[in-house]
Amino acid sequence: MFSSDFEHIATQPFLTLLVLLSPATLRHSHAPLPEDNEGQSMGYLSRILLLTQLLTLHHIWGEQTCPGFLCKDGGCVAQSALCDNTPDCRDGSDELEDTCGLRHCKKDEFACSSSRCVSLRFRCDGTDDCGDGSDEASCQNCTADFFLCERTGSCVARAKLCDGRPDCPDGQDEGADACPSGQHPAPHTCSISEFSCGDGQCMPHSWRCDHSPDCADARDEDDCDQNECLVNNGGCSHLCVDQPMGFLCDCPAGMRLVHDSQCEEIDMCLDSDVCNQLCVHVNGTFSCDCHEGYLMSPRTGECKAKGDVAQLVLSSSEGVRRVNTAGMEYREMAAHLLGPGPMAALTANRTVYWARPGQGSIYRISMDGKPLEPVLLLKGHGAVLGLAVDWIHELLYWTNADTHSIDVARLDVSAQRLLIGGLAMPTGVAVEPLLGFLFWAEGGSSPRIERAGLDGEGRLPLITSAIWNPVAISLDMPRRLLYWVDSGMRTISRVGFDGQHRKTVVESNGYLDRPFGLAVFEGHVYWSEQDTHSICSADKHNGSLFRVILPNIASPGGLVLIHPVLQPKGPAVCGNNGGVCLYECEPDLFSGTSSPSFTCIPPKGSSGDDVDDTVVSHTLPGPALSDTTSAGILSLIVVLSVLLAGVVLWWWREECRPSRTLDLQDFSLKESQDPLIQAPARGMEVCPVKDTLLKLDLDHY
């Protein structure tokens, strides 16, 4: 045998023995003998001796069959070829998970589904570098205004690069490759749920001590044997659980963890979305009901508004038009008001407000009768991107992208003012005057959704993360939910008025690439989409029942729904103390001598000295009941009422018991012993409360 064949012999010993013992092999390996008995004997003897030698060699090779890695199919490869991302065994057993274990790629590498590690630069580059296509899966087509996070394939607005806050999960948008030399991140204070790196970057506390440095200076992996829960509770809102390496945030019973560190109450009604409006959750079962002004459909369980079908008014480059929610009765309102501008409405007098895009002009349009000449209300107020009407206090709110503010005016435009300034890129705006809330959305470098009072005070951020470019917002008042459409994420989402219970309800389906307007009514969400030139709707809970209401709309813009139930009358919160006025709430927004506010005033015509105009505490009814508290209170009231009625009846019978001699002509009752009731004249003994109590007695029997 040649030395170059040794490896093959070593890896296939039995096959080699058979080859060596074959007559052809023996003829080549031993000289032929004379054909006599002695020669035949010597030939057999030589074969036996050769077999003995080969068996000895096989025994030796059996102890050391393969100097490298023995493949499962019997092959042998060099040890250096083991787990090198290239299968060298014919069956690939040198790269299997049970051989190499779970593969951990470096921080600048992408972990393929095939266990291969490739450079992050190869992620979403249009080429299959993993061999299984996993490096090109879930890639978004980031436009020129966005930056690609290579590890996840997500897009981040370029305005957020090097702003001191990591938006890519691995902080790539704040790394040295993304930030030009000499460009320093803007100073920023990390929140309580974040960890501050040595260079000022903020990382989620959950990334600390995870055996993977996330800070540029690896500071997040220092001092990992300490109890992080002792410092700011580890950034956890409720429970912090220390671990041998790092820590975990946890929540009490009845709450769940969101964003790794915050807890929110579990609302089974909102989570399950089984009800359109009111929901009672008792022992795992749900009971649905509707608010005043709605009727429940026995077929679908949806709360349908009483009265006429709602009208959907929309703007476009062909004018302002309207159509009912069924997609029928498509009519023109103002043909010469051209452009996809924002819209709002005052239902009480069927008036629509529209802003001309890019010019800052706001018009008023009547919905009754023939198309009327629009009335110009305000002119030259910058780029108006959102409109909202406060129907209780008769105010008009709008966002101004030029002045980066939210402005307010009386509906008769007799006064106006800048209400909230210093905003990045305000877009949508909405109001809930019964609760005293003003909502708005911001795009730009710090996209968010916030809430404040109608006077602009008491600001509260509702959404600050996982939001790119919110272009419009709308309210579902019966359930106290805010909906927004995000053109960057191509989604429609919702959140509670308190910032909890966030949920994405509609995801990109080819009709969310360039949304503009948004509205919510009954069980559906409506939006306009400029790429497909359409008005669409879907189920407000989960995005099902999608349909195109109106196709072929030239540059569709803002939407507004018209129906009386969308602007209900009732007691409204006055100011930020949560109280309701006994008489009237007057907005003090335009005096210019003091900060904007809402003040309770006495009724007109009174002097005010003898009238109590204080604010009374008032809690408006919630949109849902999540337990049996209300039912228990109601039952207690009923029981107490019955007991009280029984006591009154007993007292009346005792106090007004007839005399022993009773006939129809001589009806006499015992005199009342109540000192507050004067005795009647003699000769006429009657019960002074007879009429009232007799009626009560008859009602109960």
GROMACS .gro file of C-alpha atoms in nm, residues 188-541:
model
  354
  188HIS     CA    1  -2.952   6.299   2.754
  189THR     CA    2  -3.056   6.176   3.095
  190CYS     CA    3  -3.143   5.809   3.104
  191SER     CA    4  -3.482   5.715   3.242
  192ILE     CA    5  -3.525   5.513   3.559
  193SER     CA    6  -3.570   5.196   3.353
  194GLU     CA    7  -3.241   5.248   3.165
  195PHE     CA    8  -2.872   5.200   3.241
  196SER     CA    9  -2.624   5.481   3.165
  197CYS     CA   10  -2.307   5.384   2.979
  198GLY     CA   11  -1.979   5.567   3.028
  199ASP     CA   12  -2.027   5.761   2.703
  200GLY     CA   13  -2.377   5.875   2.798
  201GLN     CA   14  -2.569   5.617   2.596
  202CYS     CA   15  -2.876   5.462   2.756
  203MET     CA   16  -2.936   5.088   2.755
  204PRO     CA   17  -3.235   4.894   2.891
  205HIS     CA   18  -3.166   4.760   3.239
  206SER     CA   19  -3.256   4.415   3.111
  207TRP     CA   20  -2.936   4.421   2.899
  208ARG     CA   21  -2.714   4.461   3.204
  209CYS     CA   22  -2.509   4.158   3.307
  210ASP     CA   23  -2.635   3.940   3.024
  211HIS     CA   24  -2.283   3.820   2.931
  212SER     CA   25  -2.290   4.039   2.619
  213PRO     CA   26  -2.140   4.391   2.635
  214ASP     CA   27  -2.382   4.646   2.494
  215CYS     CA   28  -2.211   4.968   2.602
  216ALA     CA   29  -1.912   5.076   2.395
  217ASP     CA   30  -1.697   5.059   2.711
  218ALA     CA   31  -1.865   4.731   2.828
  219ARG     CA   32  -1.968   4.909   3.146
  220ASP     CA   33  -2.295   4.718   3.148
  221GLU     CA   34  -2.101   4.401   3.230
  222ASP     CA   35  -1.907   4.546   3.526
  223ASP     CA   36  -1.983   4.468   3.892
  224CYS     CA   37  -2.232   4.198   3.802
  225ASP     CA   38  -2.210   4.031   4.142
  226GLN     CA   39  -2.392   4.317   4.311
  227ASN     CA   40  -2.764   4.343   4.382
  228GLU     CA   41  -2.892   4.577   4.111
  229CYS     CA   42  -3.233   4.590   4.279
  230LEU     CA   43  -3.086   4.811   4.551
  231VAL     CA   44  -3.037   5.098   4.304
  232ASN     CA   45  -3.363   5.256   4.184
  233ASN     CA   46  -3.531   4.917   4.227
  234GLY     CA   47  -3.341   4.806   3.916
  235GLY     CA   48  -3.557   5.039   3.710
  236CYS     CA   49  -3.859   4.813   3.777
  237SER     CA   50  -4.193   4.979   3.840
  238HIS     CA   51  -4.303   4.719   4.095
  239LEU     CA   52  -4.104   4.405   4.183
  240CYS     CA   53  -3.729   4.356   4.129
  241VAL     CA   54  -3.590   4.002   4.162
  242ASP     CA   55  -3.213   3.974   4.202
  243GLN     CA   56  -3.047   3.689   4.010
  244PRO     CA   57  -2.703   3.527   4.041
  245MET     CA   58  -2.622   3.718   3.725
  246GLY     CA   59  -2.832   4.031   3.676
  247PHE     CA   60  -3.194   4.074   3.780
  248LEU     CA   61  -3.552   4.045   3.655
  249CYS     CA   62  -3.852   4.275   3.683
  250ASP     CA   63  -4.178   4.114   3.791
  251CYS     CA   64  -4.536   4.219   3.859
  252PRO     CA   65  -4.792   4.144   4.131
  253ALA     CA   66  -5.093   3.924   4.061
  254GLY     CA   67  -5.339   4.083   3.824
  255MET     CA   68  -5.069   4.279   3.642
  256ARG     CA   69  -4.832   4.204   3.354
  257LEU     CA   70  -4.488   4.322   3.248
  258VAL     CA   71  -4.455   4.559   2.952
  259HIS     CA   72  -4.133   4.706   2.808
  260ASP     CA   73  -3.926   4.475   3.035
  261SER     CA   74  -3.963   4.700   3.340
  262GLN     CA   75  -4.316   4.844   3.367
  263CYS     CA   76  -4.629   4.675   3.501
  264GLU     CA   77  -4.985   4.743   3.394
  265GLU     CA   78  -5.315   4.605   3.515
  266ILE     CA   79  -5.464   4.320   3.315
  267ASP     CA   80  -5.800   4.422   3.173
  268MET     CA   81  -5.960   4.102   3.050
  269CYS     CA   82  -6.227   4.298   2.865
  270LEU     CA   83  -5.972   4.494   2.661
  271ASP     CA   84  -5.746   4.194   2.612
  272SER     CA   85  -6.023   3.974   2.479
  273ASP     CA   86  -6.205   4.249   2.283
  274VAL     CA   87  -6.532   4.057   2.306
  275CYS     CA   88  -6.737   4.372   2.359
  276ASN     CA   89  -6.777   4.683   2.148
  277GLN     CA   90  -6.832   4.914   2.444
  278LEU     CA   91  -6.936   4.823   2.800
  279CYS     CA   92  -6.801   4.497   2.938
  280VAL     CA   93  -6.858   4.312   3.266
  281HIS     CA   94  -6.611   4.034   3.349
  282VAL     CA   95  -6.731   3.792   3.619
  283ASN     CA   96  -6.570   3.454   3.692
  284GLY     CA   97  -6.425   3.412   3.346
  285THR     CA   98  -6.743   3.509   3.161
  286PHE     CA   99  -6.822   3.835   2.982
  287SER     CA  100  -7.141   4.037   2.959
  288CYS     CA  101  -7.160   4.315   2.699
  289ASP     CA  102  -7.373   4.627   2.688
  290CYS     CA  103  -7.387   4.956   2.498
  291HIS     CA  104  -7.375   5.322   2.599
  292GLU     CA  105  -7.674   5.552   2.573
  293GLY     CA  106  -7.751   5.630   2.211
  294TYR     CA  107  -7.651   5.283   2.088
  295LEU     CA  108  -7.836   4.956   2.037
  296MET     CA  109  -7.673   4.614   2.038
  297SER     CA  110  -7.711   4.414   1.719
  298PRO     CA  111  -7.858   4.071   1.812
  299ARG     CA  112  -7.671   3.914   1.521
  300THR     CA  113  -7.319   4.051   1.565
  301GLY     CA  114  -7.325   4.194   1.918
  302GLU     CA  115  -7.196   4.525   1.778
  303CYS     CA  116  -7.320   4.851   1.929
  304LYS     CA  117  -7.493   5.041   1.649
  305ALA     CA  118  -7.574   5.411   1.681
  306LYS     CA  119  -7.943   5.502   1.688
  307GLY     CA  120  -8.083   5.731   1.422
  308ASP     CA  121  -7.954   5.802   1.074
  309VAL     CA  122  -7.653   5.639   0.915
  310ALA     CA  123  -7.327   5.820   0.995
  311GLN     CA  124  -7.173   6.039   0.727
  312LEU     CA  125  -6.802   6.020   0.640
  313VAL     CA  126  -6.666   6.353   0.512
  314LEU     CA  127  -6.331   6.349   0.331
  315SER     CA  128  -6.101   6.593   0.157
  316SER     CA  129  -5.918   6.527  -0.169
  317SER     CA  130  -5.759   6.706  -0.462
  318GLU     CA  131  -6.104   6.701  -0.626
  319GLY     CA  132  -6.277   6.880  -0.336
  320VAL     CA  133  -6.457   6.801  -0.011
  321ARG     CA  134  -6.704   6.514  -0.041
  322ARG     CA  135  -6.914   6.292   0.179
  323VAL     CA  136  -7.036   5.932   0.179
  324ASN     CA  137  -7.219   5.723   0.436
  325THR     CA  138  -7.035   5.447   0.619
  326ALA     CA  139  -7.199   5.188   0.397
  327GLY     CA  140  -7.021   5.337   0.097
  328MET     CA  141  -7.343   5.467  -0.057
  329GLU     CA  142  -7.478   5.819  -0.125
  330TYR     CA  143  -7.148   5.962  -0.244
  331ARG     CA  144  -7.194   6.340  -0.278
  332GLU     CA  145  -6.999   6.657  -0.339
  333MET     CA  146  -6.987   6.933  -0.076
  334ALA     CA  147  -6.730   7.191  -0.188
  335ALA     CA  148  -6.575   7.122  -0.527
  336HIS     CA  149  -6.340   7.421  -0.526
  337LEU     CA  150  -6.182   7.345  -0.187
  338LEU     CA  151  -5.905   7.138  -0.335
  339GLY     CA  152  -5.637   6.950  -0.145
  340PRO     CA  153  -5.597   6.667   0.107
  341GLY     CA  154  -5.623   6.879   0.421
  342PRO     CA  155  -5.721   6.783   0.778
  343MET     CA  156  -6.088   6.796   0.883
  344ALA     CA  157  -6.306   6.835   1.193
  345ALA     CA  158  -6.679   6.880   1.257
  346LEU     CA  159  -6.939   7.029   1.488
  347THR     CA  160  -7.229   6.785   1.483
  348ALA     CA  161  -7.482   7.014   1.653
  349ASN     CA  162  -7.513   7.243   1.350
  350ARG     CA  163  -7.369   7.000   1.092
  351THR     CA  164  -7.066   7.214   1.019
  352VAL     CA  165  -6.736   7.088   0.883
  353TYR     CA  166  -6.395   7.254   0.922
  354TRP     CA  167  -6.119   7.208   0.664
  355ALA     CA  168  -5.763   7.342   0.639
  356ARG     CA  169  -5.600   7.415   0.305
  357PRO     CA  170  -5.272   7.222   0.292
  358GLY     CA  171  -4.957   7.432   0.315
  359GLN     CA  172  -5.134   7.769   0.342
  360GLY     CA  173  -5.264   7.775   0.698
  361SER     CA  174  -5.617   7.878   0.592
  362ILE     CA  175  -5.909   7.721   0.781
  363TYR     CA  176  -6.259   7.715   0.629
  364ARG     CA  177  -6.608   7.637   0.761
  365ILE     CA  178  -6.855   7.443   0.543
  366SER     CA  179  -7.225   7.365   0.602
  367MET     CA  180  -7.353   7.014   0.532
  368ASP     CA  181  -7.718   7.114   0.488
  369GLY     CA  182  -7.882   7.194   0.156
  370LYS     CA  183  -7.692   7.257  -0.162
  371PRO     CA  184  -7.317   7.312  -0.161
  372LEU     CA  185  -7.274   7.649   0.005
  373GLU     CA  186  -6.994   7.899  -0.024
  374PRO     CA  187  -6.729   7.808   0.235
  375VAL     CA  188  -6.644   8.070   0.495
  376LEU     CA  189  -6.280   8.159   0.551
  377LEU     CA  190  -6.220   8.165   0.927
  378LEU     CA  191  -5.844   8.195   0.970
  379LYS     CA  192  -5.571   8.276   0.724
  380GLY     CA  193  -5.194   8.244   0.721
  381HIS     CA  194  -5.141   8.016   1.019
  382GLY     CA  195  -4.864   7.798   0.881
  383ALA     CA  196  -4.887   7.432   0.789
  384VAL     CA  197  -5.200   7.302   0.964
  385LEU     CA  198  -5.175   6.923   0.997
  386GLY     CA  199  -5.456   6.849   1.242
  387LEU     CA  200  -5.795   6.994   1.347
  388ALA     CA  201  -6.027   6.919   1.641
  389VAL     CA  202  -6.351   7.075   1.770
  390ASP     CA  203  -6.443   7.104   2.139
  391TRP     CA  204  -6.823   7.094   2.110
  392ILE     CA  205  -6.881   7.163   2.481
  393HIS     CA  206  -6.685   7.488   2.510
  394GLU     CA  207  -6.707   7.573   2.136
  395LEU     CA  208  -6.334   7.583   2.070
  396LEU     CA  209  -6.123   7.491   1.767
  397TYR     CA  210  -5.779   7.334   1.816
  398TRP     CA  211  -5.517   7.283   1.544
  399THR     CA  212  -5.153   7.182   1.507
  400ASN     CA  213  -4.912   7.423   1.340
  401ALA     CA  214  -4.603   7.261   1.190
  402ASP     CA  215  -4.441   7.599   1.112
  403THR     CA  216  -4.457   7.733   1.467
  404HIS     CA  217  -4.421   7.382   1.619
  405SER     CA  218  -4.726   7.444   1.834
  406ILE     CA  219  -5.087   7.365   1.915
  407ASP     CA  220  -5.315   7.667   1.878
  408VAL     CA  221  -5.672   7.730   1.992
  409ALA     CA  222  -5.949   7.973   1.893
  410ARG     CA  223  -6.317   8.028   1.958
  411LEU     CA  224  -6.537   7.880   1.690
  412ASP     CA  225  -6.645   8.229   1.593
  413VAL     CA  226  -6.270   8.317   1.572
  414SER     CA  227  -6.326   8.619   1.795
  415ALA     CA  228  -6.010   8.522   1.985
  416GLN     CA  229  -5.716   8.288   1.935
  417ARG     CA  230  -5.380   8.204   2.087
  418LEU     CA  231  -5.083   7.967   2.087
  419LEU     CA  232  -5.153   7.708   2.355
  420ILE     CA  233  -4.858   7.464   2.359
  421GLY     CA  234  -4.524   7.547   2.196
  422GLY     CA  235  -4.184   7.387   2.151
  423LEU     CA  236  -4.312   7.074   1.977
  424ALA     CA  237  -4.096   6.894   1.720
  425MET     CA  238  -4.348   6.817   1.443
  426PRO     CA  239  -4.709   6.819   1.569
  427THR     CA  240  -4.945   6.627   1.340
  428GLY     CA  241  -5.280   6.492   1.463
  429VAL     CA  242  -5.493   6.643   1.741
  430ALA     CA  243  -5.812   6.529   1.919
  431VAL     CA  244  -6.018   6.638   2.221
  432GLU     CA  245  -6.246   6.473   2.478
  433PRO     CA  246  -6.408   6.774   2.651
  434LEU     CA  247  -6.628   6.568   2.885
  435LEU     CA  248  -6.311   6.442   3.053
  436GLY     CA  249  -6.117   6.763   2.984
  437PHE     CA  250  -5.848   6.595   2.770
  438LEU     CA  251  -5.645   6.725   2.477
  439PHE     CA  252  -5.444   6.469   2.274
  440TRP     CA  253  -5.183   6.521   2.002
  441ALA     CA  254  -4.921   6.331   1.806
  442GLU     CA  255  -4.568   6.436   1.711
  443GLY     CA  256  -4.337   6.316   1.438
  444GLY     CA  257  -3.984   6.432   1.370
  445SER     CA  258  -3.680   6.340   1.578
  446SER     CA  259  -3.879   6.241   1.888
  447PRO     CA  260  -4.211   6.089   1.778
  448ARG     CA  261  -4.466   6.051   2.054
  449ILE     CA  262  -4.829   6.085   2.159
  450GLU     CA  263  -4.916   6.306   2.456
  451ARG     CA  264  -5.215   6.412   2.662
  452ALA     CA  265  -5.287   6.734   2.849
  453GLY     CA  266  -5.578   6.934   2.983
  454LEU     CA  267  -5.781   7.148   2.747
  455ASP     CA  268  -5.580   7.443   2.877
  456GLY     CA  269  -5.253   7.275   2.778
  457GLU     CA  270  -5.150   7.207   3.139
  458GLY     CA  271  -5.069   6.871   3.298
  459ARG     CA  272  -4.889   6.711   3.006
  460LEU     CA  273  -4.859   6.330   3.015
  461PRO     CA  274  -4.671   6.120   2.754
  462LEU     CA  275  -4.876   5.820   2.644
  463ILE     CA  276  -4.654   5.667   2.371
  464THR     CA  277  -4.280   5.733   2.340
  465SER     CA  278  -4.136   5.408   2.203
  466ALA     CA  279  -4.192   5.186   1.897
  467ILE     CA  280  -4.346   5.478   1.711
  468TRP     CA  281  -4.204   5.637   1.394
  469ASN     CA  282  -4.435   5.879   1.219
  470PRO     CA  283  -4.788   5.913   1.360
  471VAL     CA  284  -4.982   6.116   1.104
  472ALA     CA  285  -5.334   6.112   1.250
  473ILE     CA  286  -5.521   6.022   1.570
  474SER     CA  287  -5.885   5.951   1.657
  475LEU     CA  288  -6.076   5.866   1.975
  476ASP     CA  289  -6.305   5.577   2.066
  477MET     CA  290  -6.480   5.762   2.349
  478PRO     CA  291  -6.710   5.479   2.466
  479ARG     CA  292  -6.404   5.265   2.546
  480ARG     CA  293  -6.167   5.554   2.630
  481LEU     CA  294  -5.913   5.447   2.369
  482LEU     CA  295  -5.695   5.655   2.138
  483TYR     CA  296  -5.615   5.520   1.791
  484TRP     CA  297  -5.326   5.639   1.574
  485VAL     CA  298  -5.200   5.553   1.226
  486ASP     CA  299  -4.822   5.535   1.177
  487SER     CA  300  -4.700   5.582   0.820
  488GLY     CA  301  -4.348   5.472   0.917
  489MET     CA  302  -4.451   5.142   1.073
  490ARG     CA  303  -4.751   5.102   0.839
  491THR     CA  304  -4.981   5.016   1.128
  492ILE     CA  305  -5.290   5.134   1.315
  493SER     CA  306  -5.260   5.099   1.692
  494ARG     CA  307  -5.450   5.195   2.003
  495VAL     CA  308  -5.380   5.284   2.367
  496GLY     CA  309  -5.590   5.375   2.669
  497PHE     CA  310  -5.636   5.735   2.775
  498ASP     CA  311  -5.403   5.652   3.066
  499GLY     CA  312  -5.125   5.520   2.839
  500GLN     CA  313  -5.189   5.152   2.915
  501HIS     CA  314  -5.322   4.855   2.715
  502ARG     CA  315  -5.139   4.932   2.393
  503LYS     CA  316  -5.223   4.709   2.097
  504THR     CA  317  -5.164   4.703   1.720
  505VAL     CA  318  -5.496   4.637   1.548
  506VAL     CA  319  -5.418   4.674   1.175
  507GLU     CA  320  -5.084   4.588   1.014
  508SER     CA  321  -4.955   4.665   0.667
  509ASN     CA  322  -5.179   4.498   0.411
  510GLY     CA  323  -5.094   4.697   0.101
  511TYR     CA  324  -5.333   4.974   0.207
  512LEU     CA  325  -5.121   5.139   0.479
  513ASP     CA  326  -4.813   5.253   0.289
  514ARG     CA  327  -4.910   5.623   0.289
  515PRO     CA  328  -5.208   5.686   0.520
  516PHE     CA  329  -5.340   6.035   0.589
  517GLY     CA  330  -5.672   6.053   0.777
  518LEU     CA  331  -5.819   5.835   1.055
  519ALA     CA  332  -6.160   5.794   1.222
  520VAL     CA  333  -6.321   5.542   1.461
  521PHE     CA  334  -6.693   5.468   1.482
  522GLU     CA  335  -6.900   5.179   1.621
  523GLY     CA  336  -6.696   4.862   1.559
  524HIS     CA  337  -6.471   4.990   1.279
  525VAL     CA  338  -6.171   5.207   1.208
  526TYR     CA  339  -6.160   5.413   0.887
  527TRP     CA  340  -5.858   5.561   0.709
  528SER     CA  341  -5.753   5.725   0.383
  529GLU     CA  342  -5.460   5.586   0.182
  530GLN     CA  343  -5.284   5.797  -0.081
  531ASP     CA  344  -5.082   5.531  -0.263
  532THR     CA  345  -5.391   5.323  -0.345
  533HIS     CA  346  -5.620   5.631  -0.373
  534SER     CA  347  -5.878   5.470  -0.146
  535ILE     CA  348  -6.087   5.500   0.170
  536CYS     CA  349  -6.069   5.179   0.375
  537SER     CA  350  -6.218   5.028   0.689
  538ALA     CA  351  -6.149   4.731   0.916
  539ASP     CA  352  -6.257   4.586   1.249
  540LYS     CA  353  -6.127   4.812   1.525
  541HIS     CA  354  -6.028   4.516   1.745
   0.00000   0.00000   0.00000
